[in-house]
Short mmCIF file of C-alpha atoms in Angstrom, two decimals:
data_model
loop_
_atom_site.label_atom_id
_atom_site.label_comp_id
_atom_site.label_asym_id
_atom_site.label_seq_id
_atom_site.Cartn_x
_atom_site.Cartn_y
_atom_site.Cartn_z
CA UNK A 507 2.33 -31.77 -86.40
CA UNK A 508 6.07 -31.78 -87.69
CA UNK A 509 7.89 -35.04 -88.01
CA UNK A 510 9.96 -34.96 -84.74
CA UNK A 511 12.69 -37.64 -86.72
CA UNK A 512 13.30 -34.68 -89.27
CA UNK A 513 14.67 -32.23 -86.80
CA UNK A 514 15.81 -34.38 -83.91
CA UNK A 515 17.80 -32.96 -81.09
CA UNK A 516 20.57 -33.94 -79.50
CA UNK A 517 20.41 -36.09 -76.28
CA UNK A 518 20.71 -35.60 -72.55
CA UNK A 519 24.15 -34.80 -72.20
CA UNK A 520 26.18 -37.73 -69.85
CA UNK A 521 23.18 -39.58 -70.23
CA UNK A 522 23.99 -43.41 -71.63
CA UNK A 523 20.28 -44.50 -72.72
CA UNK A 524 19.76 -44.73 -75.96
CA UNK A 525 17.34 -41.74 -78.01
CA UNK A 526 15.87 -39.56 -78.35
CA UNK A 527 13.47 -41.29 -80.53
CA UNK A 528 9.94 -39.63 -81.62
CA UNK A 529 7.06 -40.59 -79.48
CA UNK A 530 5.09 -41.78 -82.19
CA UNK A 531 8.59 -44.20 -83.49
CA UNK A 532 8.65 -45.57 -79.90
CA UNK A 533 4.84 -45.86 -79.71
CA UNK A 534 4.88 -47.87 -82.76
CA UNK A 535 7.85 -50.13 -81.78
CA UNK A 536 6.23 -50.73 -78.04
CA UNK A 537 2.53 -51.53 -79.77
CA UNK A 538 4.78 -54.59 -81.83
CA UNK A 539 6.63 -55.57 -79.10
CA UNK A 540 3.55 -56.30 -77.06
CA UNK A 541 1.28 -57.83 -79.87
CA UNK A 542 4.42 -60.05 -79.96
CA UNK A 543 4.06 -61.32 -76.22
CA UNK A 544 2.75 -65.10 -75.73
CA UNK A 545 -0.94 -65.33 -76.13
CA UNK A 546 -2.46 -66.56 -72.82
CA UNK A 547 -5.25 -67.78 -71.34
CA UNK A 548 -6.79 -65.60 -68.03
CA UNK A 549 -9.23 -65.94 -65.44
CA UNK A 550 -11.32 -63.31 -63.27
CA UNK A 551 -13.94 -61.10 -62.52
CA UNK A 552 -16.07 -58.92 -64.49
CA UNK A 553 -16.55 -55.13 -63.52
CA UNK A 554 -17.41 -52.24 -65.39
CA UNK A 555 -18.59 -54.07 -68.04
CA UNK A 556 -19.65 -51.91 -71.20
CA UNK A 557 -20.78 -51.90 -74.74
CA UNK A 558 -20.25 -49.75 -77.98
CA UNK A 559 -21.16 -50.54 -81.27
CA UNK A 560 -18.08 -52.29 -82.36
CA UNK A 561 -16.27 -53.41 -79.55
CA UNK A 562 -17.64 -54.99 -75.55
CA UNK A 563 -15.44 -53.25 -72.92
CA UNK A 564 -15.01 -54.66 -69.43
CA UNK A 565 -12.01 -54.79 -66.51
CA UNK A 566 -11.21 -58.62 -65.79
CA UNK A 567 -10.26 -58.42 -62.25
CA UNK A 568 -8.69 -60.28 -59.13
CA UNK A 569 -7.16 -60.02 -55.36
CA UNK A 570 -3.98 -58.88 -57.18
CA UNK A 571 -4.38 -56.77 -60.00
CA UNK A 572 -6.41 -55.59 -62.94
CA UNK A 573 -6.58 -55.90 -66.97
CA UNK A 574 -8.60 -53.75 -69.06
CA UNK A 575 -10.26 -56.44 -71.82
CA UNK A 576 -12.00 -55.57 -74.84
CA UNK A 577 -13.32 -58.02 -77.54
CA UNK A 578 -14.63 -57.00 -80.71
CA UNK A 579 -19.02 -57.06 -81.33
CA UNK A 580 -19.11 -59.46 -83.58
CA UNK A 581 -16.70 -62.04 -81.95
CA UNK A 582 -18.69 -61.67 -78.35
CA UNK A 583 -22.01 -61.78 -80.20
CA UNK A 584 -20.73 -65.00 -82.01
CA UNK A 585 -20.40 -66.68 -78.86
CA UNK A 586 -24.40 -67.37 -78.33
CA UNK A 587 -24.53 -66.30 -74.62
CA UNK A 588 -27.58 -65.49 -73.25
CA UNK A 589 -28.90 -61.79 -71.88
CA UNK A 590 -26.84 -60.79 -68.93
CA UNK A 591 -24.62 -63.97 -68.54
CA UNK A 592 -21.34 -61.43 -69.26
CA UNK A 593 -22.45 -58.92 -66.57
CA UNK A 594 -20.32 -57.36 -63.50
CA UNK A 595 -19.39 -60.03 -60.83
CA UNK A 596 -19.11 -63.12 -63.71
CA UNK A 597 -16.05 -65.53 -63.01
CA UNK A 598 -14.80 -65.55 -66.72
CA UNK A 599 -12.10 -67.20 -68.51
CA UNK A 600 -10.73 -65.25 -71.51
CA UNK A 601 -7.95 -66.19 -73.89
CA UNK A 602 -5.95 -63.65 -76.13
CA UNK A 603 -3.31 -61.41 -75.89
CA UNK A 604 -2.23 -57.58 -74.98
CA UNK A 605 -2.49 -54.68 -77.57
CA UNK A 606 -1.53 -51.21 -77.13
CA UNK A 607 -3.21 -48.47 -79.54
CA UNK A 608 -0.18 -45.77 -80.01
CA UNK A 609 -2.66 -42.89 -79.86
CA UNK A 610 -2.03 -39.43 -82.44
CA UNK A 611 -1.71 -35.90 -81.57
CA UNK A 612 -6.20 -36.00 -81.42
CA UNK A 613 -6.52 -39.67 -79.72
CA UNK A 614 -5.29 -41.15 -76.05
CA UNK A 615 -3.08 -44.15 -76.25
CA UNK A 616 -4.44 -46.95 -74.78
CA UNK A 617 -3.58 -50.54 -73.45
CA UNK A 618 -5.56 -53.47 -73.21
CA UNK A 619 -5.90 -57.02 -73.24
CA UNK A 620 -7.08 -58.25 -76.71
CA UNK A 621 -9.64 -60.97 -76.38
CA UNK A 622 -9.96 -63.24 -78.84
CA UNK A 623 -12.30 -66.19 -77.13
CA UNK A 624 -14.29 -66.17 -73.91
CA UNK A 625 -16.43 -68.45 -71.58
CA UNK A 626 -17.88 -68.11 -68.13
CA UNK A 627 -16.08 -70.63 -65.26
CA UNK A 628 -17.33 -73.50 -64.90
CA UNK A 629 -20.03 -74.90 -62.40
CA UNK A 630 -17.90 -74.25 -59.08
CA UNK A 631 -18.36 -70.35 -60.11
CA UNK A 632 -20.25 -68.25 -57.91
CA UNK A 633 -22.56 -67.51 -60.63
CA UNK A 634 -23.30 -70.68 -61.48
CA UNK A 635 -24.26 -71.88 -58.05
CA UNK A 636 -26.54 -68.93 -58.33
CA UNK A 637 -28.25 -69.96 -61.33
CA UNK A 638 -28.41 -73.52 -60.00
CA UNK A 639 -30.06 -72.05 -56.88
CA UNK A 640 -32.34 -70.27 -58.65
CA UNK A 641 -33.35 -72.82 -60.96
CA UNK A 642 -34.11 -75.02 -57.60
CA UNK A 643 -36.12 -72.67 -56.27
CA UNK A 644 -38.54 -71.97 -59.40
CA UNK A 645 -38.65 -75.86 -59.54
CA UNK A 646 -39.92 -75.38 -56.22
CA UNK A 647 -42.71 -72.66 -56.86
CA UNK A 648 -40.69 -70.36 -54.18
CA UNK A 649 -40.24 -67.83 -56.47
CA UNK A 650 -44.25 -67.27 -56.81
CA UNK A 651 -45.97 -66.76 -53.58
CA UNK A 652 -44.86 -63.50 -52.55
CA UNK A 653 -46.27 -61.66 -56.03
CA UNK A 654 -49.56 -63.54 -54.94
CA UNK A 655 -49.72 -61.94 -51.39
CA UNK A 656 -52.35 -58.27 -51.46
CA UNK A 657 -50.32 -55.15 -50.76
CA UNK A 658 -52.13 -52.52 -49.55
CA UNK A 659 -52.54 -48.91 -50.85
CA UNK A 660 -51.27 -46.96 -48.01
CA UNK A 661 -50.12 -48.81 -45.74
CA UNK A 662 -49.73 -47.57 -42.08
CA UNK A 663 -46.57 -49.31 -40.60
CA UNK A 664 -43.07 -49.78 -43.18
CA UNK A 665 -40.90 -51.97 -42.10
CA UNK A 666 -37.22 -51.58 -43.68
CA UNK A 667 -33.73 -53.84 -43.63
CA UNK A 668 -30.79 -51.92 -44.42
CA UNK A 669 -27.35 -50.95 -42.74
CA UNK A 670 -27.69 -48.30 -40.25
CA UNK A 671 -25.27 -46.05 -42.01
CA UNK A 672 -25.48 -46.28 -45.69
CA UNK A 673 -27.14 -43.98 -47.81
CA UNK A 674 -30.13 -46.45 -48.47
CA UNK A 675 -31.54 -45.57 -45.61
CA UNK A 676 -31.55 -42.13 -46.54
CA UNK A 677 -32.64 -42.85 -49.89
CA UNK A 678 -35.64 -44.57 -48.50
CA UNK A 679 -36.46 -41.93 -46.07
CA UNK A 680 -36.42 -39.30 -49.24
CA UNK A 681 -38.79 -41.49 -50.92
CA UNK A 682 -41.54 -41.64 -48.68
CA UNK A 683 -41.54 -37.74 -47.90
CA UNK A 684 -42.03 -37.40 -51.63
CA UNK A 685 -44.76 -39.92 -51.12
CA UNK A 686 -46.03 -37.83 -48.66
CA UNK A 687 -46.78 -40.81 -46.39
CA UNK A 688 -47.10 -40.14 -42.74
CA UNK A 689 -47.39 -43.93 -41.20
CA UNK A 690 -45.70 -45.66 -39.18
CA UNK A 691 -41.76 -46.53 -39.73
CA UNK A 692 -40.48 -49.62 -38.24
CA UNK A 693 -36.00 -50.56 -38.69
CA UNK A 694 -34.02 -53.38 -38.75
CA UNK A 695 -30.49 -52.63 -39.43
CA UNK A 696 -28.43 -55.50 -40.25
CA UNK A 697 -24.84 -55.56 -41.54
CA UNK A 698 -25.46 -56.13 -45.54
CA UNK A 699 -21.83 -56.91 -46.80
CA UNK A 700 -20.08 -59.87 -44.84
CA UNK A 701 -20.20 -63.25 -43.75
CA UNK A 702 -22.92 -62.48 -40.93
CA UNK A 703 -25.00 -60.25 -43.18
CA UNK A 704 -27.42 -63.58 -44.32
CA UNK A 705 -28.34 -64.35 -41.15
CA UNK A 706 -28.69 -61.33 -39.79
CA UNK A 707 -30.58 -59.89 -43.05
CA UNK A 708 -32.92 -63.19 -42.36
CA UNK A 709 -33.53 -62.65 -38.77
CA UNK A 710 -34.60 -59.04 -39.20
CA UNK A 711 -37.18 -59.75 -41.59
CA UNK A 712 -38.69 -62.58 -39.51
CA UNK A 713 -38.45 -60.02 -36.68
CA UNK A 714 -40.43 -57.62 -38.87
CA UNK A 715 -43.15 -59.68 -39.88
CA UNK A 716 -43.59 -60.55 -35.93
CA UNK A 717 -44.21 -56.83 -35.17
CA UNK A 718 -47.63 -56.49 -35.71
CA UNK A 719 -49.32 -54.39 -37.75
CA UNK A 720 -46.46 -54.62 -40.58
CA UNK A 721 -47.81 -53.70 -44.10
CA UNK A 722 -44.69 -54.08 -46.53
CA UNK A 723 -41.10 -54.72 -45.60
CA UNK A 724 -38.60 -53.34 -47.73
CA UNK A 725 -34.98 -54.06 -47.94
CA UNK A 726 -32.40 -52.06 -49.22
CA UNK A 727 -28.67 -51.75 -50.14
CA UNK A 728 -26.68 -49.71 -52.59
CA UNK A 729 -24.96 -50.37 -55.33
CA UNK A 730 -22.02 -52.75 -55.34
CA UNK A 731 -20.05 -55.80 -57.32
CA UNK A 732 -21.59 -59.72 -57.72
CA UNK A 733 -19.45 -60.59 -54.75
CA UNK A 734 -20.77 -57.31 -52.27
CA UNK A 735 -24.33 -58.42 -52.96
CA UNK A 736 -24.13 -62.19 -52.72
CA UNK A 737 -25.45 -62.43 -48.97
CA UNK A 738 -28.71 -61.40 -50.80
CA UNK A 739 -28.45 -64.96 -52.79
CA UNK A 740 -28.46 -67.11 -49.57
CA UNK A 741 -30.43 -69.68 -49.92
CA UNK A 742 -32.31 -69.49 -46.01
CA UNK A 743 -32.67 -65.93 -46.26
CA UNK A 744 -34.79 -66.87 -49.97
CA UNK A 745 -36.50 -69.36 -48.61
CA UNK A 746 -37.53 -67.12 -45.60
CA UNK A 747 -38.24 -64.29 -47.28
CA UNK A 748 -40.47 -66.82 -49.95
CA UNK A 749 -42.67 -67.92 -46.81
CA UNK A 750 -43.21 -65.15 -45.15
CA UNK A 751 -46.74 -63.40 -44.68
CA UNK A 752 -45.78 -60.07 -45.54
CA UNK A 753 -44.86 -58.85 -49.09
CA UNK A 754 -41.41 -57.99 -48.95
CA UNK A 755 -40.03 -55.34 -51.25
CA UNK A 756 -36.54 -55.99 -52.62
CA UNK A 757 -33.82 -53.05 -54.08
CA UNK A 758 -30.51 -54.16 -53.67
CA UNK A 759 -27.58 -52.84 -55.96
CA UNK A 760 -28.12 -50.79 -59.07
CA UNK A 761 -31.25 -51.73 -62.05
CA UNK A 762 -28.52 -53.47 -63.60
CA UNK A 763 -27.65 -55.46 -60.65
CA UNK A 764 -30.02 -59.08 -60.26
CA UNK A 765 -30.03 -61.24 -57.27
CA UNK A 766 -31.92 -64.10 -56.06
CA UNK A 767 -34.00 -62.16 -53.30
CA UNK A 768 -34.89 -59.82 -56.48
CA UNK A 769 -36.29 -62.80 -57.88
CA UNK A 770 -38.40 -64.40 -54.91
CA UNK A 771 -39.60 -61.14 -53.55
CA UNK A 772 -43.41 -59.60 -54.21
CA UNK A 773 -41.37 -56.49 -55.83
CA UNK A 774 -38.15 -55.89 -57.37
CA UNK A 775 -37.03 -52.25 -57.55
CA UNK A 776 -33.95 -50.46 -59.06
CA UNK A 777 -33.47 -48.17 -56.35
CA UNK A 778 -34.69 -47.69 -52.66
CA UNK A 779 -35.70 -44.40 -53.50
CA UNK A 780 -38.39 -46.27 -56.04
CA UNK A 781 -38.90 -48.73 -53.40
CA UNK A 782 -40.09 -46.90 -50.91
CA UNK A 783 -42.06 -45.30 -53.49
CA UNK A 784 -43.54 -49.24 -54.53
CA UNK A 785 -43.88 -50.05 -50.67
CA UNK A 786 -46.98 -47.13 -50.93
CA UNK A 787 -48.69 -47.29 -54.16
CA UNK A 788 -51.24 -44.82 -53.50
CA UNK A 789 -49.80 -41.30 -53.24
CA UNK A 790 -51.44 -39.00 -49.88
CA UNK A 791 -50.10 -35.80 -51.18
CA UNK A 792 -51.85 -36.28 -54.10
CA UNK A 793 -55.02 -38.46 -52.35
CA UNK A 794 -55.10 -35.44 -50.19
CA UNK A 795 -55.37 -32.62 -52.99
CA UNK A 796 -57.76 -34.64 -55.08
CA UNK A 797 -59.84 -34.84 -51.79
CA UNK A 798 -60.11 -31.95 -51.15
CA UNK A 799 -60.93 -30.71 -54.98
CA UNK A 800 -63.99 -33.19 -54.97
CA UNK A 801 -64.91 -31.49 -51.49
CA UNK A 802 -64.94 -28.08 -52.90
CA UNK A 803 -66.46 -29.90 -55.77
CA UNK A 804 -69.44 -31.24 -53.65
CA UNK A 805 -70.01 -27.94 -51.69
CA UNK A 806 -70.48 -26.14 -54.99
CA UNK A 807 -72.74 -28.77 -56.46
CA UNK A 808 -74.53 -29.09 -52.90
CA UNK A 809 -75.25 -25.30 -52.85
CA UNK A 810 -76.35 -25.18 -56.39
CA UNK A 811 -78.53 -28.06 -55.69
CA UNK A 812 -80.30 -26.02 -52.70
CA UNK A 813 -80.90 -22.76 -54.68
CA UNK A 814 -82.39 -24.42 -57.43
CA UNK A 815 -84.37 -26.84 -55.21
CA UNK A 816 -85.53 -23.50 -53.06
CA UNK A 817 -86.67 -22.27 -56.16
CA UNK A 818 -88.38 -24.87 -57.50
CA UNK A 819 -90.29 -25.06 -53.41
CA UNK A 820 -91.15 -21.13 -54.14
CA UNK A 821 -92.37 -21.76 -57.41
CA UNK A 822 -94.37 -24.24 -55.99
CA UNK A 823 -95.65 -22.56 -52.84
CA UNK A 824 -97.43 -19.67 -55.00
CA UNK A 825 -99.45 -21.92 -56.65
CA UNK A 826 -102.02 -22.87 -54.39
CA UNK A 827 -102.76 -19.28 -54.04
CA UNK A 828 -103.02 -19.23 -57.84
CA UNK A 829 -105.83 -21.97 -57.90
CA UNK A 830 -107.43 -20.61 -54.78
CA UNK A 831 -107.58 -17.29 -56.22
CA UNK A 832 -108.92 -18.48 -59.79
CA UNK A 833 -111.83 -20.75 -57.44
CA UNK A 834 -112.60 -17.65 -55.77
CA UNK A 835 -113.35 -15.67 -59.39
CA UNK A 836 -114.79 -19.00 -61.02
CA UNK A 837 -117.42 -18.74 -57.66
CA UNK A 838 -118.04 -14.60 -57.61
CA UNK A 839 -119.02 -15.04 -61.30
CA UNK A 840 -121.46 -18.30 -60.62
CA UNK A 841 -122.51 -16.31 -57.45
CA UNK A 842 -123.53 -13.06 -60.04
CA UNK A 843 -125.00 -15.23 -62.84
CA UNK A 844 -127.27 -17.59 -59.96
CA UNK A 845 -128.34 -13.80 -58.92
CA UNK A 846 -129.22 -12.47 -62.32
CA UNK A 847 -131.09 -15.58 -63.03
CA UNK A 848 -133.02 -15.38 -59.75
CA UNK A 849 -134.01 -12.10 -60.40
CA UNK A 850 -135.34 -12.87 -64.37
CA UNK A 851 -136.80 -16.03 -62.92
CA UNK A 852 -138.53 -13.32 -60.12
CA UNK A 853 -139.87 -11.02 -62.81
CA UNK A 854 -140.99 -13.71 -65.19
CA UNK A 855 -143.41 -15.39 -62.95
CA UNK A 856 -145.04 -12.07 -61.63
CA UNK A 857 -145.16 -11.15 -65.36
CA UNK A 858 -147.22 -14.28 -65.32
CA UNK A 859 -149.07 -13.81 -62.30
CA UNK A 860 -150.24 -9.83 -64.12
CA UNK A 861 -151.46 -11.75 -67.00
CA UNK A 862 -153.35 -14.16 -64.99
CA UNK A 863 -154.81 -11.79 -62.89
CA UNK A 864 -155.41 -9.45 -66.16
CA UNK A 865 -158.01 -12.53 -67.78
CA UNK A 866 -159.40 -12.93 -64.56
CA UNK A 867 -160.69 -9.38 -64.48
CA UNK A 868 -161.76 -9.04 -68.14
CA UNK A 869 -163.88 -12.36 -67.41
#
């Protein structure tokens, strides 16, 4: 690309700004004049927080506006927070200063806010009081006794908490005809993004388990930010939903999303598609063809086992006619021999009774 600065054209006529200067001059001058602004010190959310291999991208956000924040690897990784502390929602304090990248004729420019040092807010953060709640309840065993309750392997009545016009319920409806499962479907919609949703979330699940005959209860919300999911940190609704005699089947926000109901549920799912998969472990489409294989199974074996038993009868039915027919030859040749031997036995004693006779006479 030709150095604009070596051929550079005249202005807009009448106009009294200053220029024309090549982008790439002006680009240059802007990126020092805004490395040269104060360094500060800002606080807000975390959203669309991502990684690369050098740098850790994320938008710091409020009520009013939005920064786009990046900090190199190595700094972030320096910093010795744990997995998932820095995650979408986090209340964050980060100190540094804005940069602007002048981009080239192959790369975008970009701005952003440089960040040189970072921590999470302190203990009145939202986050915080989640981790302290959650932290209480494990102290508590209430994060244990719904993995310990049975779940059954096709159960016949669902019961499902989600709003009555997001595409959860949809989601969870497309997962159980993949399932296959033809049971019984019991709802509960309940607001799940406002002040009222708690309660209400909390009331339908106690209204589930009443219904009887309720298997698995499974609520479900899309995806959202820390602050549209944190009716599903309540503390009554975990603390219901930890006592109550049904397992309870949680899949709220996306897999990177974690809240506290995740955590006291019997299951934690990434999606309600995969939940309402969970909620019926055993699939009947496939139950159903590997039924009916071992029934076609058995009727083959069962008719093989009749021929060769019938033939093994008819093998057996011809021989007592066999022995009865050997007896029979076994008793016409004892009959012939006890004849021949009566009839020698005949002529020898009136061969004897001659000779007798004979000496009688001569005497």
């Amino acid at each position: 690309m030709a150095d604009v600065g070596e051929t550079r054209p005249e202005g807009i006529e009448g106009s009294l700004l200053k220029g024309p200067f090549a982008v790439g001059e002006y680009a240059a001058a802007l990126a020092r004049q805004l490395r040269g602004f104060a360094r500060v010190q800002l606080v807000g959310e975390v959203s669309n927080l991502r990684v690369s291999r050098a740098k850790v991208y994320w938008q710091l956000r409020d009520a009013r506006g939005a920064l786009d924040c990046a900090m190199w690897r190595t700094d972030f990784e320096a910093l010795g927070l744990g997995p998932g502390v820095l995650a979408d929602g986090a209340q964050v304090v980060v100190a540094g200063g804005t940069d602007y990248y002048p981009g080239s004729a192959q790369a975008s420019p970009h701005f952003h806010f440089a960040v040189a040092d970072l921590r999470i807010a302190g203990e009145g953060d939202l986050l915080a009081q989640v981790d302290r709640l959650r932290r209480v309840l494990d102290a508590e065993g209430l994060l244990r006794p719904q993995k310990r309750l049975p779940r059954p392997e096709l159960p016949r009545t669902i019961g499902v908490v989600t709003g009555e016009g997001g595409k959860a319920r949809d989601d969870v409806l497309a997962g159980l005809r993949r399932r296959g499962w033809e049971g019984r479907l019991v709802w509960a919609f309940a607001p799940v993004q406002d002040r009222h949703a708690a309660p209400r979330i909390t009331r339908a699940l106690q209204d589930l388990a009443a219904v009887g005959g309720v298997d698995v209860i499974v609520v479900a919300r899309g995806g959202g930010s820390f602050a549209d999911l944190l009716a599903f940190c309540d503390e009554t609704l975990c603390r219901t939903v930890a006592l109550l005699p049904v397992p309870v089947i949680s899949s709220v926000g996306h897999h990177t999303d974690r809240t506290l109901l995740d955590d006291v549920a019997a299951v934690c799912c990434s999606t309600p598609t995969h939940a309402a998969e969970a909620a019926v472990p055993l699939h009947p489409g496939q139950a159903r063809e590997a039924l009916t294989a071992s029934a076609r199974r058995l009727s083959v074996h069962g008719r093989r086992a009749v021929l060769v038993r019938a033939r093994h009868l008819a093998s057996l039915s011809r021989v007592p006619a066999a022995v009865v027919a050997r007896q029979r030859a076994r008793l016409h040749q004892l009959l012939r021999e006890l004849r021949a031997s009566a009839i020698r036995r005949g002529m020898a004693e009136r061969g004897r009774d001659v000779r007798v006779l004979g000496a009688s006479l001569d005497r």
